[in-house]
Amino acid sequence: MLNFDEARFTRIQSGAVALSGPLDDLVGTLLDQGAKNVFFLGAGGAGVLMQPAVQLISRHSDFPAHLDNAAELMAVGSTNLGEGSIVVVPSLSGTTKEAVQVVEYARGKGAVTITLTGYADSPVAKAADHNFTNFAADDTSSESFYLQSLEFALSIVRRRGELPDYDTVIAELALLPTLLIEAKRSFEERAEALAVATKDVGYHIFTGAGEAWTEAWYFATCILEEMQWVRTRPVHASDFFHGTLELVEQGVSVVLLKGEDATRALADRVEAFVPSITEELTVIDSASFDLPGISPRVRALISHIVLATVLERYSAHLEVVRDHPLTTRRYYRRLDY
């Protein structure tokens, strides 16, 4: 596979899986101590990657879970944040200004802070009450953060007595590092063809529902916009028919990410409509990838992880055919803003 180190990928994702035990132990301790809610507070893409975990807790447990933008929460506050709150802050570099600030803000409110970082000696890691470090880089961080936050969410639901098959689910997640490599391999040829076909496209509509929506937003914004300077319009599949459909015309690129949870029907509706207007519809469906040993129940929990891992193959080829390295920036961390 192009510019891909299999051993490195396996090591990173196995590291994320291995955190399930320590995370579960901490969750158990905090709940025993009377934790009353959880906040996932991040900046930019890392914060958005927490959305599937929050949705899992909200949909399977009565334990209050919140997803907020760190900077906005610090600006307006929250009556729900305080003593008894668990605050989870992801930051790959551990240096993101808003991430450092929100950890300190939350601790000042009496919350217990947990950080998920790529570097143990980073400011974010050092500022937290509890830090979990799993080294990763931009091309491996999505899966790593998705896995860690999923494990955290599963632990909360389990510790509340609402997930009796927790051990089975975690055992299946342990299979993923190897399975994700095979998913990448099976997508490699299509990824290259897709990169060649879209290298000159200057505007895409990205859409999806459920967990797939999180990855649609993330890839469109953090990869195509930030790393490739390609304009995108991310829109949830349920909102596609409330405005965005008027932007669809012949020649407009629409990229639909499909997952395997109960929201799949929302994606089906978009898939049925778009070809009647434009031929430029690209569908990437997590259900099309073989994942031996993963049950339908768990597949429904990890669609975003599968989509993230195969889309990395697309971006790897895209940077080559566009002669635009994914590390190139004009403003991000280059200017004082």
Tab-separated table of C-alpha atoms in Angstrom:
chain	number	residue	atom	x	y	z
A	1	MET	CA	0.000	0.000	0.000
A	2	LEU	CA	1.180	3.503	-0.846
A	3	ASN	CA	3.154	5.217	1.940
A	4	PHE	CA	1.798	2.891	4.594
A	5	ASP	CA	3.612	1.160	7.455
A	6	GLU	CA	1.536	-1.836	8.544
A	7	ALA	CA	3.539	-2.531	11.699
A	8	ARG	CA	3.238	1.076	12.845
A	9	PHE	CA	-0.506	1.119	12.235
A	10	THR	CA	-1.024	-2.147	14.112
A	11	ARG	CA	1.049	-0.910	17.032
A	12	ILE	CA	-0.941	2.325	17.328
A	13	GLN	CA	-4.401	0.793	17.053
A	14	SER	CA	-3.453	-2.085	19.344
A	15	GLY	CA	-2.347	0.562	21.822
A	16	ALA	CA	-5.773	2.162	21.635
A	17	VAL	CA	-7.490	-1.191	22.169
A	18	ALA	CA	-5.227	-1.946	25.136
A	19	LEU	CA	-6.504	1.144	26.932
A	20	SER	CA	-9.954	-0.419	27.356
A	21	GLY	CA	-8.936	-2.025	30.667
A	22	PRO	CA	-7.377	1.062	32.304
A	23	LEU	CA	-10.230	3.250	31.065
A	24	ASP	CA	-12.819	0.847	32.441
A	25	ASP	CA	-11.054	0.718	35.797
A	26	LEU	CA	-11.074	4.508	36.053
A	27	VAL	CA	-14.709	4.789	34.988
A	28	GLY	CA	-15.665	2.267	37.660
A	29	THR	CA	-13.813	4.246	40.323
A	30	LEU	CA	-15.364	7.564	39.290
A	31	LEU	CA	-18.891	6.162	39.187
A	32	ASP	CA	-18.379	4.591	42.604
A	33	GLN	CA	-17.336	8.028	43.845
A	34	GLY	CA	-20.627	9.524	42.660
A	35	ALA	CA	-19.929	10.895	39.175
A	36	LYS	CA	-23.144	12.432	37.855
A	37	ASN	CA	-22.425	13.249	34.209
A	38	VAL	CA	-19.737	13.281	31.531
A	39	PHE	CA	-18.612	16.053	29.197
A	40	PHE	CA	-16.558	15.461	26.067
A	41	LEU	CA	-14.775	18.748	25.408
A	42	GLY	CA	-12.339	19.098	22.568
A	43	ALA	CA	-11.141	21.578	19.997
A	44	GLY	CA	-11.542	21.121	16.247
A	45	GLY	CA	-11.547	17.673	14.735
A	46	ALA	CA	-10.407	15.837	17.853
A	47	GLY	CA	-13.470	17.126	19.666
A	48	VAL	CA	-15.820	16.139	16.845
A	49	LEU	CA	-14.422	12.596	16.870
A	50	MET	CA	-16.016	12.167	20.304
A	51	GLN	CA	-19.559	12.434	18.904
A	52	PRO	CA	-20.211	8.699	18.375
A	53	ALA	CA	-19.217	8.000	21.997
A	54	VAL	CA	-21.619	10.622	23.314
A	55	GLN	CA	-24.404	9.281	21.105
A	56	LEU	CA	-23.770	5.736	22.315
A	57	ILE	CA	-24.095	6.779	25.956
A	58	SER	CA	-27.168	8.932	25.302
A	59	ARG	CA	-28.943	6.220	23.342
A	60	HIS	CA	-28.129	3.273	25.592
A	61	SER	CA	-27.922	4.755	29.075
A	62	ASP	CA	-29.660	7.292	31.289
A	63	PHE	CA	-26.271	8.672	32.369
A	64	PRO	CA	-26.135	12.306	31.159
A	65	ALA	CA	-23.527	12.813	28.415
A	66	HIS	CA	-22.656	16.127	26.793
A	67	LEU	CA	-20.625	17.059	23.712
A	68	ASP	CA	-19.588	20.706	23.633
A	69	ASN	CA	-17.094	22.867	21.826
A	70	ALA	CA	-14.426	23.675	24.407
A	71	ALA	CA	-14.042	27.329	23.480
A	72	GLU	CA	-17.786	27.963	23.455
A	73	LEU	CA	-18.394	26.229	26.763
A	74	MET	CA	-15.702	28.362	28.393
A	75	ALA	CA	-17.345	31.468	26.935
A	76	VAL	CA	-20.899	30.730	28.074
A	77	GLY	CA	-20.482	28.182	30.873
A	78	SER	CA	-22.762	25.303	31.820
A	79	THR	CA	-24.822	24.746	34.943
A	80	ASN	CA	-24.267	21.005	34.463
A	81	LEU	CA	-20.489	21.208	34.732
A	82	GLY	CA	-19.048	21.040	38.227
A	83	GLU	CA	-18.539	18.695	41.161
A	84	GLY	CA	-19.340	15.169	40.026
A	85	SER	CA	-18.642	15.872	36.354
A	86	ILE	CA	-16.198	13.792	34.329
A	87	VAL	CA	-14.547	15.804	31.572
A	88	VAL	CA	-12.845	14.000	28.670
A	89	VAL	CA	-10.511	16.084	26.498
A	90	PRO	CA	-8.787	14.599	23.410
A	91	SER	CA	-5.708	16.294	21.964
A	92	LEU	CA	-3.230	14.478	19.752
A	93	SER	CA	-0.381	16.939	20.151
A	94	GLY	CA	-1.395	17.867	23.678
A	95	THR	CA	-0.544	21.482	22.865
A	96	THR	CA	-3.826	22.810	21.467
A	97	LYS	CA	-4.517	26.078	23.262
A	98	GLU	CA	-8.232	25.511	23.831
A	99	ALA	CA	-7.605	21.978	25.093
A	100	VAL	CA	-5.158	23.187	27.724
A	101	GLN	CA	-7.527	25.959	28.757
A	102	VAL	CA	-10.611	23.767	29.043
A	103	VAL	CA	-8.796	21.233	31.237
A	104	GLU	CA	-7.846	24.013	33.620
A	105	TYR	CA	-11.347	25.517	33.395
A	106	ALA	CA	-13.025	22.191	34.190
A	107	ARG	CA	-10.734	21.494	37.115
A	108	GLY	CA	-11.542	24.940	38.421
A	109	LYS	CA	-15.211	23.974	38.401
A	110	GLY	CA	-14.494	20.856	40.457
A	111	ALA	CA	-14.734	18.335	37.617
A	112	VAL	CA	-12.449	15.336	37.236
A	113	THR	CA	-10.481	15.697	34.002
A	114	ILE	CA	-9.331	12.888	31.729
A	115	THR	CA	-7.175	13.567	28.694
A	116	LEU	CA	-6.490	11.363	25.676
A	117	THR	CA	-3.211	12.409	24.104
A	118	GLY	CA	-0.458	11.281	21.778
A	119	TYR	CA	2.319	12.570	24.047
A	120	ALA	CA	2.569	11.991	27.800
A	121	ASP	CA	4.801	15.014	28.438
A	122	SER	CA	2.504	17.511	26.704
A	123	PRO	CA	0.783	20.463	28.446
A	124	VAL	CA	-2.676	18.900	28.091
A	125	ALA	CA	-1.506	15.608	29.557
A	126	LYS	CA	0.229	17.289	32.477
A	127	ALA	CA	-2.753	19.526	33.275
A	128	ALA	CA	-5.246	16.676	33.717
A	129	ASP	CA	-6.182	14.591	36.722
A	130	HIS	CA	-5.820	11.460	34.600
A	131	ASN	CA	-4.067	11.102	31.258
A	132	PHE	CA	-4.032	8.237	28.787
A	133	THR	CA	-1.375	8.421	26.091
A	134	ASN	CA	-1.342	6.423	22.879
A	135	PHE	CA	1.153	7.749	20.375
A	136	ALA	CA	-0.371	8.395	16.964
A	137	ALA	CA	0.064	10.710	14.002
A	138	ASP	CA	-2.448	12.452	11.771
A	139	ASP	CA	-2.833	9.412	9.508
A	140	THR	CA	-3.659	7.094	12.427
A	141	SER	CA	-5.268	9.378	15.011
A	142	SER	CA	-8.891	9.107	13.885
A	143	GLU	CA	-9.118	5.374	14.513
A	144	SER	CA	-7.169	5.726	17.762
A	145	PHE	CA	-9.441	8.437	19.168
A	146	TYR	CA	-12.575	6.692	17.910
A	147	LEU	CA	-11.519	3.481	19.656
A	148	GLN	CA	-10.547	5.128	22.945
A	149	SER	CA	-13.754	7.156	23.188
A	150	LEU	CA	-15.845	4.114	22.197
A	151	GLU	CA	-14.203	2.056	24.941
A	152	PHE	CA	-14.849	4.821	27.452
A	153	ALA	CA	-18.507	5.035	26.437
A	154	LEU	CA	-18.962	1.266	26.545
A	155	SER	CA	-17.482	1.244	30.038
A	156	ILE	CA	-19.984	3.814	31.298
A	157	VAL	CA	-22.898	1.844	29.873
A	158	ARG	CA	-21.467	-1.395	31.262
A	159	ARG	CA	-20.836	0.039	34.733
A	160	ARG	CA	-24.421	1.291	34.813
A	161	GLY	CA	-25.610	-2.277	34.264
A	162	GLU	CA	-26.854	-1.535	30.747
A	163	LEU	CA	-24.368	-3.597	28.691
A	164	PRO	CA	-24.335	-7.238	29.802
A	165	ASP	CA	-22.181	-8.392	26.852
A	166	TYR	CA	-19.406	-5.854	27.450
A	167	ASP	CA	-16.634	-8.471	27.515
A	168	THR	CA	-17.780	-9.914	24.194
A	169	VAL	CA	-17.832	-6.486	22.555
A	170	ILE	CA	-14.350	-5.617	23.838
A	171	ALA	CA	-13.021	-8.985	22.634
A	172	GLU	CA	-14.292	-8.228	19.139
A	173	LEU	CA	-12.749	-4.748	19.189
A	174	ALA	CA	-9.381	-6.412	19.860
A	175	LEU	CA	-9.592	-7.951	16.385
A	176	LEU	CA	-9.798	-4.591	14.672
A	177	PRO	CA	-6.133	-3.576	14.214
A	178	THR	CA	-5.516	-6.467	11.815
A	179	LEU	CA	-8.947	-6.290	10.218
A	180	LEU	CA	-8.591	-2.579	9.491
A	181	ILE	CA	-5.371	-3.236	7.591
A	182	GLU	CA	-7.208	-5.733	5.403
A	183	ALA	CA	-9.998	-3.206	4.857
A	184	LYS	CA	-7.390	-0.692	3.717
A	185	ARG	CA	-5.820	-3.245	1.411
A	186	SER	CA	-9.146	-4.087	-0.197
A	187	PHE	CA	-9.841	-0.389	-0.795
A	188	GLU	CA	-6.393	0.522	-2.129
A	189	GLU	CA	-7.175	0.165	-5.818
A	190	ARG	CA	-10.418	2.086	-5.521
A	191	ALA	CA	-8.724	4.759	-3.404
A	192	GLU	CA	-6.154	5.393	-6.122
A	193	ALA	CA	-8.808	5.527	-8.845
A	194	LEU	CA	-10.947	7.865	-6.754
A	195	ALA	CA	-7.989	10.169	-6.115
A	196	VAL	CA	-7.210	10.372	-9.817
A	197	ALA	CA	-10.857	10.976	-10.709
A	198	THR	CA	-11.331	13.749	-8.121
A	199	LYS	CA	-7.927	15.451	-8.046
A	200	ASP	CA	-9.252	18.534	-9.847
A	201	VAL	CA	-12.653	18.698	-8.146
A	202	GLY	CA	-12.846	21.945	-6.205
A	203	TYR	CA	-16.083	21.360	-4.298
A	204	HIS	CA	-17.729	18.323	-2.701
A	205	ILE	CA	-20.918	17.787	-0.721
A	206	PHE	CA	-20.202	15.233	2.014
A	207	THR	CA	-23.058	13.544	3.812
A	208	GLY	CA	-23.891	10.642	6.091
A	209	ALA	CA	-25.939	9.736	9.157
A	210	GLY	CA	-25.234	8.277	12.577
A	211	GLU	CA	-21.583	7.477	13.168
A	212	ALA	CA	-20.896	7.888	9.450
A	213	TRP	CA	-21.944	11.538	9.722
A	214	THR	CA	-19.155	12.217	12.194
A	215	GLU	CA	-16.597	10.815	9.761
A	216	ALA	CA	-18.178	12.706	6.841
A	217	TRP	CA	-17.780	15.999	8.716
A	218	TYR	CA	-14.288	15.150	9.914
A	219	PHE	CA	-12.901	14.026	6.555
A	220	ALA	CA	-14.462	16.894	4.641
A	221	THR	CA	-13.296	19.541	7.095
A	222	CYS	CA	-10.044	18.272	8.610
A	223	ILE	CA	-8.626	16.424	5.606
A	224	LEU	CA	-9.991	17.968	2.424
A	225	GLU	CA	-10.335	21.548	3.659
A	226	GLU	CA	-7.422	21.800	6.079
A	227	MET	CA	-4.941	19.456	4.429
A	228	GLN	CA	-5.885	19.771	0.747
A	229	TRP	CA	-7.544	23.215	0.564
A	230	VAL	CA	-10.562	21.723	-1.217
A	231	ARG	CA	-13.932	23.333	-0.504
A	232	THR	CA	-16.588	21.071	0.977
A	233	ARG	CA	-20.136	21.250	2.289
A	234	PRO	CA	-20.635	18.688	5.067
A	235	VAL	CA	-24.334	18.101	5.786
A	236	HIS	CA	-26.137	15.454	7.821
A	237	ALA	CA	-28.185	13.117	5.643
A	238	SER	CA	-31.362	14.063	7.510
A	239	ASP	CA	-30.716	17.731	6.669
A	240	PHE	CA	-29.740	17.070	3.062
A	241	PHE	CA	-33.322	17.611	1.954
A	242	HIS	CA	-33.706	20.835	3.905
A	243	GLY	CA	-31.571	23.167	1.829
A	244	THR	CA	-28.513	21.416	0.469
A	245	LEU	CA	-30.388	19.486	-2.220
A	246	GLU	CA	-30.807	22.806	-4.081
A	247	LEU	CA	-27.030	22.924	-4.574
A	248	VAL	CA	-27.008	19.583	-6.380
A	249	GLU	CA	-26.794	19.856	-10.146
A	250	GLN	CA	-25.097	17.979	-12.970
A	251	GLY	CA	-21.375	17.791	-12.293
A	252	VAL	CA	-21.571	18.478	-8.551
A	253	SER	CA	-19.711	15.880	-6.505
A	254	VAL	CA	-21.678	14.258	-3.684
A	255	VAL	CA	-19.866	11.845	-1.377
A	256	LEU	CA	-22.100	9.642	0.764
A	257	LEU	CA	-20.684	7.658	3.670
A	258	LYS	CA	-22.913	4.785	4.775
A	259	GLY	CA	-22.762	3.039	8.127
A	260	GLU	CA	-24.528	0.031	9.542
A	261	ASP	CA	-26.593	1.378	12.413
A	262	ALA	CA	-30.297	2.248	12.518
A	263	THR	CA	-29.713	5.532	10.655
A	264	ARG	CA	-28.775	3.737	7.439
A	265	ALA	CA	-32.201	4.469	5.951
A	266	LEU	CA	-31.393	8.199	6.009
A	267	ALA	CA	-28.363	7.543	3.823
A	268	ASP	CA	-30.417	5.306	1.529
A	269	ARG	CA	-32.743	8.230	0.842
A	270	VAL	CA	-29.847	10.419	-0.315
A	271	GLU	CA	-28.448	7.595	-2.415
A	272	ALA	CA	-31.796	7.159	-4.170
A	273	PHE	CA	-32.187	10.868	-4.951
A	274	VAL	CA	-28.770	12.121	-6.062
A	275	PRO	CA	-28.334	10.012	-9.250
A	276	SER	CA	-31.461	11.605	-10.686
A	277	ILE	CA	-29.587	14.941	-10.709
A	278	THR	CA	-25.859	14.245	-11.028
A	279	GLU	CA	-23.705	11.335	-12.056
A	280	GLU	CA	-21.005	12.409	-9.605
A	281	LEU	CA	-22.154	10.342	-6.623
A	282	THR	CA	-19.529	8.445	-4.646
A	283	VAL	CA	-20.786	5.958	-2.056
A	284	ILE	CA	-18.428	4.439	0.488
A	285	ASP	CA	-20.237	1.829	2.565
A	286	SER	CA	-18.743	0.234	5.668
A	287	ALA	CA	-20.925	-2.815	5.024
A	288	SER	CA	-18.896	-3.602	1.892
A	289	PHE	CA	-15.796	-4.536	3.908
A	290	ASP	CA	-15.210	-8.023	5.276
A	291	LEU	CA	-14.596	-8.060	9.025
A	292	PRO	CA	-14.317	-11.729	10.053
A	293	GLY	CA	-15.199	-12.269	13.685
A	294	ILE	CA	-17.092	-8.983	14.055
A	295	SER	CA	-20.790	-9.461	14.793
A	296	PRO	CA	-23.500	-7.295	13.184
A	297	ARG	CA	-24.053	-5.694	16.584
A	298	VAL	CA	-20.441	-4.567	16.877
A	299	ARG	CA	-20.214	-3.624	13.195
A	300	ALA	CA	-22.997	-1.142	13.895
A	301	LEU	CA	-20.798	0.427	16.592
A	302	ILE	CA	-17.661	0.785	14.466
A	303	SER	CA	-18.823	1.979	11.038
A	304	HIS	CA	-17.059	5.306	11.532
A	305	ILE	CA	-13.793	3.543	12.367
A	306	VAL	CA	-13.942	1.457	9.195
A	307	LEU	CA	-14.798	4.491	7.075
A	308	ALA	CA	-11.974	6.506	8.613
A	309	THR	CA	-9.418	3.812	7.910
A	310	VAL	CA	-10.313	3.376	4.231
A	311	LEU	CA	-10.599	7.116	3.633
A	312	GLU	CA	-7.001	7.421	4.839
A	313	ARG	CA	-6.056	5.421	1.739
A	314	TYR	CA	-7.896	7.954	-0.427
A	315	SER	CA	-6.106	10.896	1.190
A	316	ALA	CA	-2.743	9.112	0.840
A	317	HIS	CA	-3.251	8.875	-2.909
A	318	LEU	CA	-4.844	12.311	-3.187
A	319	GLU	CA	-1.810	14.125	-1.801
A	320	VAL	CA	0.347	12.428	-4.438
A	321	VAL	CA	-1.820	13.032	-7.491
A	322	ARG	CA	-2.482	16.639	-6.418
A	323	ASP	CA	1.173	17.203	-5.465
A	324	HIS	CA	-0.079	18.698	-2.200
A	325	PRO	CA	1.375	17.072	0.951
A	326	LEU	CA	-1.109	16.556	3.758
A	327	THR	CA	1.277	18.400	6.078
A	328	THR	CA	1.192	21.656	4.110
A	329	ARG	CA	-0.536	24.564	5.864
A	330	ARG	CA	-0.880	28.271	5.160
A	331	TYR	CA	-2.235	29.459	8.503
A	332	TYR	CA	-2.713	26.583	10.985
A	333	ARG	CA	-0.012	26.820	13.656
A	334	ARG	CA	1.826	29.253	11.393
A	335	LEU	CA	0.100	32.481	12.364
A	336	ASP	CA	-0.964	33.884	15.719
A	337	TYR	CA	-4.746	33.744	15.735
